[in-house]
Amino acid sequence: MSTVTRIAREEWRALTRDRVAVFGFLLLTVLTLVAALNAYEHQRHVSSERARYQEHANHEFEEQPDRHPHRAAHFGHYLFRPLNPLAAFDPGIDSYTGNTLYLEPHRQNSANFGDVRQSSLLLRFGQLTPAFVLQVLAPLLLVFVGHASVARERESGTLRILLAQGVGGGQIVLGKLLALSGFAALALLPALLALGWLAVSGQSGWIPILLLGGGYGLWLLLWSLAVVWLSSLFARGRDALLGLLAVWAVLVILLPRWVPEFANRAVNLPTRFETEIQVKRENLELGNAHNPDDPKFAEFRERILREYGVERVEDLPINFKGLVGEEGERQTSELFNRHIAASFERQMQQNRLVDGFAWLSPTLALRRLSMGTAETDLANYRRFIEQGEAYRYDLIQRLNRIQAEALSYADDTDPNKDSRVDKSYWQTFPEFHYQPMPLADTLRRTAPALLVLLLWLATLTALAVRAARRLGRSAQ
Amino acid sequence: MNASAKHWIRWELLLILRSRLSVCALLLLLLLSAFAVWSGLHETARQRQTIERLALLHEQDTATVTKPNLAAYLVYYNTWDAPSDAAFLALGLRDVSPYVLRVRAMGLQGQIHEGETFNPELALPGRFDFAFVLIYLAPLFAIALLHDVISGERHAGRLRLLLSMPAARHLWWRRTALRYVLLLGCLLLPLLAGAWVEGTATTSILQIVFTAASYLAFWTGLCLLVAVRGWRSVASATALMALWTVLTLVLPTLANVAMTRLIPVNQGIELTLEQRHAVHEAWEIPREETMEKFFVNHPEWRDTPALPEGFHLKWYFAFQQVGDESVAKEAEDYRRGLLARQSWATRLGWLLPGVGAQTVLHRVADTDLPAQLAYQDSIAGYHRDIRAFYYDYLFFERSFGMEDFAKRPLFSPRTADAPAPGYAFWALLVLCWLFAVAGLAASRQGRWQ
């Protein structure tokens, strides 16, 4: 073992004398710190902003004057998507999704005001976050620092000498790997410290932090392995560098752009326009919930009359108009839920296609792991939309219930009467609180990505071992 | 072309073709550019088909209108924004913002900010279009082919010999120029084919070609500037890759951070909150008050029959419009904020050729933020026409039948003429060729001896 550490120490000494390595390391550290500080500040700013808007919207809802309950329903409510603290590490799709959801009866709206439509095209160059630095820039640094690790020895003839002295090929490769992964660990350190701080300050649990730290550690280890492996294959350092740069460009820059293009084409996503027309068509079959005399509600009327044992809706102890509103909302919500679920299913299908390509580019697996753990991926966005919808449905149905119980049918159907209920009702509504994904679900969802990364590690290890053996044999 | 020129070109070409790395790189670039163009063409064709299909669907939907008296209130009107003849090369914001939108005659501010269904995870890494190949990938190929244009000769032991020849002064620029031309050819051939298929306007093609040529010239110049330092190949490649990383990945993202911070655009959210408040307030105040507010800006409807007892649509539309007008200032501020971000991004392009090329390409393709705002303007204009059309019936209490409904205004999409080259274009040209000339000049001085 001491031979291995000696080789590693020697390599380290070379690294500290290498201007590229030192300068690159400093640059990466500064970038990580700037990115972490900026992303943290951004996350806090956005969070407090959205909390402030949410409070404002809650206040507006509660402070409505005496109103007809259905008017209050059309006044509606606004929800603002909260941002997970770990978005300070990997904001994922936060900038690409809307954050303002308007709730109203009879329809489900899209979340609007996403940054992507408000940011000029600069956003498309990527966002400076710790995740971006580690996913894209850190592997590049490892390529520059490590491409010559074995190739240099071969080029200068020292490899032959080492082997002749009885040092094994495995020992050389392991030593170089040790040195490079040590360098990688050092590069990862600022990000790890930032992550650790998020856990210590109680903004995030330890398990997601460990998962993120472990995932990125694995990622950089993968690259260290790949760099040392390819370095031992090429005869010249320059060829190793060009080869590694090509690998980096394909895995980190090219495939993550090309694969979504493919998924986009494989699974077509209907536009909002189309979905709305479809919903409207099906909705026409259901009847108008504003009109208790709509023949589409005849069966419902019969059932209600039977239930209460009366002949006419006027004799009901309850406002039939409110009941029709309730029934109508139930039907249209079911309709919308079905279409929106179908749209999300298609998007999930696209994402699964992309995830399938993680066998080709581990970058995709890392992204899934990172966004999934930071709770900034599509599944978490969908969770918000679905909880928002559940809240909307509950809100509207409570208002319909108030209409059914607090207003009489005679008053409510009299066009000359301005029926209203007391404003104290508005304060009885619960506020919206987003329930984040349970940790077990997050772990289950990110497990496949972790598995893919581990398999990449196993494959690269096997390749490096084979290369090391060949290196040893070349001396004989 | 004289015989000696033909002679050197043949020999230099042979030299390039004998290097496996160079041939592979050139072919790969050709392939990537072709794929990007093809995929852009596919996407614009898909968007056109969608627009066509939805027009039909919308027509069927409108045909179900049977109660003309409610048309003003219930009916949707469709608008669309077809991709321009150059959109295929830079899809820009078209994948995250709607290019088809339906509006009703009610308040516009509650409708115009509506988003489109798209998969955010797929949008996150950005599209694989020609703009991406040019801005991100082409420099990498230039670096691969040019980083050792001098050090490679030293490595092969030919440098001294070459320098001793009388034509040495021309050697480097010839060699570089040839590689530059080959790279540019691989980039542009698929693009020109795509432009021919789409029938792209000549001014657009010229701007695109000059942008691509200039941007590539910038990187060629940079490669030469680094190559003449006389470093080893590895050191040159490292320095160039560092430059690439900083210029295309780090600085633009830093700039975006600064811009988001310095120019906040919260007005969007605020104006929708406020507009809702203004609209619903109408139900709480005397109707005449609302009408009074409405007539201030629209005196042409003042001398019309007074509001009758009970609900009337003209009051309904009046408060919808008053709601819009109450947030006109916020809407203006919001727009100004967006445009400020855009103009700072454009200014950044004067310093960063990657950003500059991106700005110019997306302007020519008409897929940037100003294009999106122009589409919103066309929607707003149409919405104004619809309102005016119905107000005529509502305020004068004229009866409205199916034959009147048939006379409703139709949407005429904005026509995006091929934009003339703007400041951003000229600035990019100057910046890029400055570097190209500097590289050339440095290579003729031969400091590396």
Coordinates of N, CA, C and O in Angstrom, one line a residue, chain A residues 235-344:
Chain A
A235 N -1.4 7.1 -25.6 CA 0.1 7.1 -25.6 C 0.6 8.5 -25.3 O 1.6 8.7 -24.6
R236 N -0.2 9.5 -25.7 CA 0.3 10.9 -25.5 C -0.8 11.6 -24.6 O -2.0 11.4 -24.8
G237 N -0.2 12.5 -23.8 CA -1.1 13.3 -22.9 C -2.1 14.2 -23.7 O -3.3 14.3 -23.4
R238 N -1.6 14.7 -24.9 CA -2.4 15.6 -25.7 C -3.6 14.8 -26.2 O -4.7 15.3 -26.2
D239 N -3.4 13.6 -26.7 CA -4.5 12.8 -27.2 C -5.5 12.4 -26.1 O -6.7 12.5 -26.3
A240 N -4.9 12.1 -24.9 CA -5.8 11.9 -23.7 C -6.7 13.1 -23.5 O -7.9 13.0 -23.2
L241 N -6.1 14.3 -23.5 CA -6.8 15.5 -23.3 C -8.0 15.7 -24.3 O -9.1 15.9 -23.9
L242 N -7.6 15.6 -25.5 CA -8.6 15.8 -26.6 C -9.7 14.7 -26.4 O -10.9 15.0 -26.6
G243 N -9.3 13.5 -26.2 CA -10.3 12.4 -26.0 C -11.3 12.7 -24.8 O -12.5 12.6 -25.0
L244 N -10.7 13.1 -23.7 CA -11.5 13.4 -22.5 C -12.4 14.6 -22.7 O -13.5 14.6 -22.3
L245 N -11.9 15.6 -23.4 CA -12.7 16.8 -23.7 C -13.9 16.4 -24.6 O -15.0 16.9 -24.4
A246 N -13.6 15.5 -25.5 CA -14.8 15.1 -26.4 C -15.8 14.3 -25.6 O -17.0 14.6 -25.7
V247 N -15.3 13.5 -24.7 CA -16.2 12.7 -23.8 C -17.0 13.7 -22.9 O -18.2 13.6 -22.8
W248 N -16.3 14.7 -22.4 CA -17.0 15.6 -21.5 C -18.1 16.4 -22.3 O -19.2 16.6 -21.9
A249 N -17.7 16.9 -23.5 CA -18.6 17.7 -24.3 C -19.9 16.8 -24.7 O -21.0 17.3 -24.6
V250 N -19.6 15.5 -25.0 CA -20.8 14.7 -25.3 C -21.7 14.4 -24.1 O -22.9 14.6 -24.2
L251 N -21.0 14.0 -23.0 CA -21.8 13.6 -21.9 C -22.5 14.7 -21.1 O -23.6 14.6 -20.6
V252 N -21.8 15.8 -21.0 CA -22.3 16.9 -20.1 C -23.0 18.0 -20.9 O -23.9 18.6 -20.4
I253 N -22.5 18.3 -22.1 CA -23.2 19.4 -22.9 C -24.1 18.9 -23.9 O -25.3 19.3 -24.0
L254 N -23.7 17.9 -24.7 CA -24.5 17.5 -25.9 C -25.7 16.6 -25.5 O -26.8 17.0 -25.9
L255 N -25.5 15.5 -24.9 CA -26.6 14.6 -24.6 C -27.7 15.2 -23.8 O -28.9 15.0 -24.1
P256 N -27.3 15.9 -22.7 CA -28.4 16.5 -21.9 C -29.3 17.4 -22.7 O -30.4 17.7 -22.3
R257 N -28.8 17.9 -23.9 CA -29.7 18.8 -24.7 C -30.4 17.9 -25.8 O -31.5 18.2 -26.2
W258 N -29.6 16.9 -26.3 CA -30.2 16.2 -27.4 C -31.3 15.2 -26.9 O -32.3 15.1 -27.6
V259 N -31.1 14.6 -25.8 CA -32.0 13.6 -25.3 C -33.4 14.2 -25.1 O -34.4 13.6 -25.5
P260 N -33.5 15.4 -24.4 CA -34.9 16.0 -24.3 C -35.5 16.3 -25.6 O -36.7 16.1 -25.8
E261 N -34.7 16.6 -26.6 CA -35.2 16.9 -27.9 C -35.9 15.6 -28.5 O -37.0 15.6 -29.0
F262 N -35.2 14.5 -28.2 CA -35.8 13.2 -28.6 C -37.1 12.9 -27.9 O -38.1 12.5 -28.5
A263 N -37.1 13.1 -26.6 CA -38.3 12.8 -25.8 C -39.4 13.7 -26.2 O -40.6 13.3 -26.3
N264 N -39.1 15.0 -26.6 CA -40.2 15.9 -27.0 C -40.8 15.4 -28.2 O -42.0 15.6 -28.4
R265 N -40.0 14.8 -29.1 CA -40.6 14.3 -30.4 C -41.3 13.0 -30.2 O -42.3 12.7 -30.8
A266 N -40.8 12.1 -29.3 CA -41.4 10.8 -29.1 C -42.8 10.9 -28.5 O -43.7 10.1 -28.8
V267 N -43.0 11.8 -27.5 CA -44.3 11.9 -26.9 C -44.8 13.3 -27.1 O -44.1 14.3 -26.6
N268 N -45.9 13.4 -27.8 CA -46.4 14.8 -28.1 C -47.2 15.3 -26.9 O -48.0 14.6 -26.3
L269 N -47.1 16.6 -26.6 CA -47.8 17.2 -25.5 C -48.9 18.1 -26.1 O -48.5 19.0 -26.8
P270 N -50.2 17.9 -25.8 CA -51.2 18.8 -26.3 C -51.0 20.2 -25.7 O -50.6 20.3 -24.6
T271 N -51.3 21.2 -26.5 CA -51.3 22.6 -26.0 C -52.4 22.8 -25.0 O -53.4 22.1 -25.0
R272 N -52.3 23.9 -24.3 CA -53.3 24.3 -23.3 C -54.7 24.5 -24.0 O -55.7 24.2 -23.6
F273 N -54.5 25.2 -25.2 CA -55.6 25.6 -26.0 C -56.5 24.3 -26.4 O -57.7 24.3 -26.2
E274 N -55.8 23.3 -26.8 CA -56.4 22.0 -27.2 C -57.1 21.4 -26.0 O -58.3 21.0 -26.1
T275 N -56.4 21.3 -24.9 CA -57.0 20.7 -23.7 C -58.3 21.5 -23.3 O -59.3 20.8 -22.9
E276 N -58.2 22.8 -23.4 CA -59.4 23.6 -22.9 C -60.6 23.3 -23.8 O -61.7 23.2 -23.3
I277 N -60.3 23.2 -25.1 CA -61.5 23.0 -26.0 C -62.0 21.6 -25.7 O -63.3 21.4 -25.6
Q278 N -61.2 20.7 -25.5 CA -61.6 19.3 -25.2 C -62.5 19.3 -23.9 O -63.5 18.7 -23.9
V279 N -61.9 20.0 -22.9 CA -62.7 20.0 -21.6 C -64.0 20.7 -21.8 O -65.0 20.2 -21.3
K280 N -64.0 21.8 -22.6 CA -65.3 22.5 -22.8 C -66.3 21.6 -23.5 O -67.5 21.6 -23.2
R281 N -65.8 20.9 -24.5 CA -66.7 20.0 -25.2 C -67.4 19.0 -24.3 O -68.6 18.8 -24.3
E282 N -66.5 18.4 -23.5 CA -67.1 17.4 -22.6 C -67.9 18.0 -21.5 O -68.9 17.4 -21.0
N283 N -67.6 19.3 -21.2 CA -68.3 20.0 -20.2 C -69.7 20.3 -20.7 O -70.7 20.3 -19.9
L284 N -69.9 20.5 -22.0 CA -71.2 20.8 -22.5 C -72.2 19.7 -22.2 O -73.4 19.9 -22.1
E285 N -71.6 18.5 -22.2 CA -72.5 17.3 -21.9 C -73.0 17.3 -20.5 O -73.9 16.7 -20.1
L286 N -72.2 18.1 -19.6 CA -72.5 18.0 -18.2 C -73.6 18.9 -17.7 O -74.2 18.7 -16.7
G287 N -73.8 20.1 -18.4 CA -74.8 21.0 -17.9 C -74.2 22.2 -17.2 O -73.0 22.1 -16.8
N288 N -74.9 23.3 -17.2 CA -74.5 24.5 -16.6 C -74.8 24.6 -15.1 O -75.9 24.6 -14.7
A289 N -73.8 24.7 -14.3 CA -73.9 24.6 -12.9 C -74.6 25.9 -12.3 O -75.0 26.0 -11.2
H290 N -74.6 27.0 -13.1 CA -75.3 28.2 -12.7 C -76.8 28.1 -12.8 O -77.5 29.0 -12.3
N291 N -77.2 27.1 -13.5 CA -78.7 27.0 -13.8 C -79.3 25.8 -13.2 O -79.1 24.7 -13.7
P292 N -80.1 25.9 -12.1 CA -80.7 24.8 -11.5 C -81.7 24.1 -12.4 O -82.0 22.9 -12.1
D293 N -82.2 24.8 -13.4 CA -83.2 24.2 -14.3 C -82.6 23.5 -15.5 O -83.3 23.0 -16.3
D294 N -81.3 23.5 -15.5 CA -80.6 22.8 -16.7 C -81.1 21.3 -16.7 O -81.0 20.6 -15.7
P295 N -81.7 20.9 -17.8 CA -82.2 19.5 -17.9 C -81.1 18.4 -17.6 O -81.4 17.3 -17.2
K296 N -79.8 18.8 -17.8 CA -78.8 17.8 -17.5 C -78.7 17.5 -16.0 O -78.1 16.5 -15.6
F297 N -79.4 18.3 -15.2 CA -79.3 18.1 -13.7 C -80.6 17.4 -13.3 O -80.9 17.3 -12.1
A298 N -81.5 17.0 -14.2 CA -82.8 16.4 -13.9 C -82.7 15.2 -12.9 O -83.4 15.1 -11.9
E299 N -81.7 14.4 -13.3 CA -81.6 13.1 -12.5 C -81.1 13.5 -11.1 O -81.6 12.9 -10.1
F300 N -80.2 14.4 -11.0 CA -79.7 14.9 -9.8 C -80.8 15.4 -8.9 O -80.9 15.1 -7.7
R301 N -81.7 16.2 -9.6 CA -82.8 16.8 -8.9 C -83.7 15.7 -8.3 O -84.1 15.8 -7.1
E302 N -84.0 14.7 -9.2 CA -84.9 13.6 -8.7 C -84.3 13.0 -7.5 O -85.0 12.7 -6.5
R303 N -83.0 12.7 -7.5 CA -82.3 12.0 -6.4 C -82.5 12.9 -5.1 O -82.8 12.3 -4.0
I304 N -82.2 14.2 -5.2 CA -82.2 15.0 -4.1 C -83.7 15.1 -3.5 O -83.9 15.0 -2.3
L305 N -84.6 15.2 -4.4 CA -86.0 15.3 -4.0 C -86.4 14.0 -3.2 O -87.0 14.0 -2.2
R306 N -86.0 12.9 -3.8 CA -86.3 11.6 -3.1 C -85.6 11.5 -1.8 O -86.2 11.1 -0.8
E307 N -84.4 12.0 -1.7 CA -83.6 11.9 -0.5 C -84.3 12.7 0.7 O -84.4 12.2 1.8
Y308 N -84.9 13.9 0.3 CA -85.5 14.7 1.3 C -87.0 14.4 1.4 O -87.7 15.0 2.3
G309 N -87.5 13.5 0.5 CA -89.0 13.1 0.6 C -89.9 14.3 0.3 O -90.9 14.5 1.0
V310 N -89.5 15.2 -0.6 CA -90.4 16.3 -1.0 C -90.7 16.2 -2.5 O -90.0 15.5 -3.2
E311 N -91.7 17.0 -2.9 CA -92.1 17.0 -4.3 C -91.4 18.1 -5.2 O -91.0 17.8 -6.3
R312 N -91.2 19.3 -4.6 CA -90.6 20.4 -5.3 C -89.3 20.9 -4.7 O -89.2 20.8 -3.5
V313 N -88.5 21.4 -5.5 CA -87.2 21.9 -5.0 C -87.5 23.1 -4.0 O -86.7 23.3 -3.1
E314 N -88.6 23.8 -4.2 CA -88.9 24.9 -3.3 C -89.2 24.4 -1.9 O -89.0 25.2 -0.9
D315 N -89.6 23.1 -1.8 CA -89.9 22.6 -0.5 C -88.7 22.1 0.3 O -88.8 21.6 1.4
L316 N -87.5 22.0 -0.4 CA -86.3 21.5 0.2 C -85.9 22.4 1.4 O -86.1 23.6 1.3
P317 N -85.4 21.8 2.5 CA -84.9 22.6 3.6 C -83.6 23.3 3.3 O -83.0 23.9 4.1
I318 N -83.1 23.1 2.1 CA -81.8 23.5 1.7 C -81.9 24.2 0.4 O -82.8 23.9 -0.4
N319 N -80.9 25.1 0.0 CA -81.0 25.8 -1.2 C -80.5 24.9 -2.4 O -79.3 24.6 -2.4
F320 N -81.4 24.6 -3.2 CA -81.1 23.6 -4.3 C -80.0 24.2 -5.2 O -79.2 23.4 -5.8
K321 N -80.0 25.5 -5.4 CA -79.0 26.1 -6.3 C -77.6 25.9 -5.8 O -76.7 25.6 -6.6
G322 N -77.4 25.9 -4.5 CA -76.1 25.6 -4.0 C -75.7 24.2 -4.2 O -74.6 23.8 -4.6
L323 N -76.7 23.3 -4.1 CA -76.5 21.8 -4.4 C -76.0 21.6 -5.8 O -75.1 20.8 -6.1
V324 N -76.7 22.3 -6.7 CA -76.4 22.1 -8.1 C -75.0 22.6 -8.4 O -74.2 22.0 -9.1
G325 N -74.7 23.8 -7.7 CA -73.3 24.3 -7.9 C -72.3 23.3 -7.4 O -71.3 23.0 -8.1
E326 N -72.6 22.6 -6.3 CA -71.7 21.6 -5.7 C -71.5 20.4 -6.7 O -70.4 20.0 -7.0
E327 N -72.7 20.0 -7.2 CA -72.6 18.8 -8.1 C -71.9 19.2 -9.4 O -71.1 18.4 -9.9
G328 N -72.2 20.4 -9.9 CA -71.5 20.8 -11.2 C -70.0 20.9 -11.0 O -69.2 20.5 -11.8
E329 N -69.6 21.5 -9.8 CA -68.2 21.6 -9.6 C -67.5 20.3 -9.5 O -66.4 20.1 -10.0
R330 N -68.2 19.3 -8.9 CA -67.7 18.0 -8.8 C -67.4 17.4 -10.1 O -66.4 16.8 -10.4
Q331 N -68.4 17.6 -11.0 CA -68.3 17.0 -12.4 C -67.2 17.7 -13.2 O -66.3 17.0 -13.8
T332 N -67.2 19.0 -13.2 CA -66.1 19.7 -14.0 C -64.7 19.4 -13.4 O -63.8 19.3 -14.2
S333 N -64.6 19.4 -12.1 CA -63.3 19.1 -11.5 C -62.8 17.7 -11.9 O -61.6 17.6 -12.2
E334 N -63.7 16.8 -11.9 CA -63.3 15.4 -12.4 C -62.7 15.5 -13.8 O -61.7 14.9 -14.1
L335 N -63.5 16.3 -14.6 CA -63.1 16.4 -16.0 C -61.7 17.0 -16.1 O -60.8 16.5 -16.8
F336 N -61.5 18.1 -15.4 CA -60.2 18.8 -15.5 C -59.1 17.9 -14.9 O -58.0 17.8 -15.5
N337 N -59.4 17.3 -13.8 CA -58.4 16.4 -13.2 C -57.9 15.4 -14.1 O -56.7 15.1 -14.2
R338 N -58.9 14.8 -14.9 CA -58.5 13.8 -15.8 C -57.6 14.3 -16.9 O -56.5 13.7 -17.2
H339 N -57.9 15.5 -17.4 CA -57.1 16.0 -18.5 C -55.7 16.5 -18.0 O -54.7 16.3 -18.7
I340 N -55.7 17.1 -16.8 CA -54.4 17.6 -16.3 C -53.5 16.4 -15.9 O -52.3 16.4 -16.2
A341 N -54.2 15.4 -15.3 CA -53.4 14.2 -15.0 C -52.8 13.6 -16.2 O -51.7 13.1 -16.2
A342 N -53.6 13.5 -17.3 CA -53.1 12.9 -18.6 C -51.9 13.7 -19.1 O -50.9 13.2 -19.5
S343 N -52.0 15.1 -19.0 CA -50.9 15.9 -19.5 C -49.6 15.6 -18.6 O -48.5 15.5 -19.2
F344 N -49.8 15.6 -17.3 CA -48.7 15.3 -16.4 C -48.1 13.9 -16.7 O -46.9 13.7 -16.7

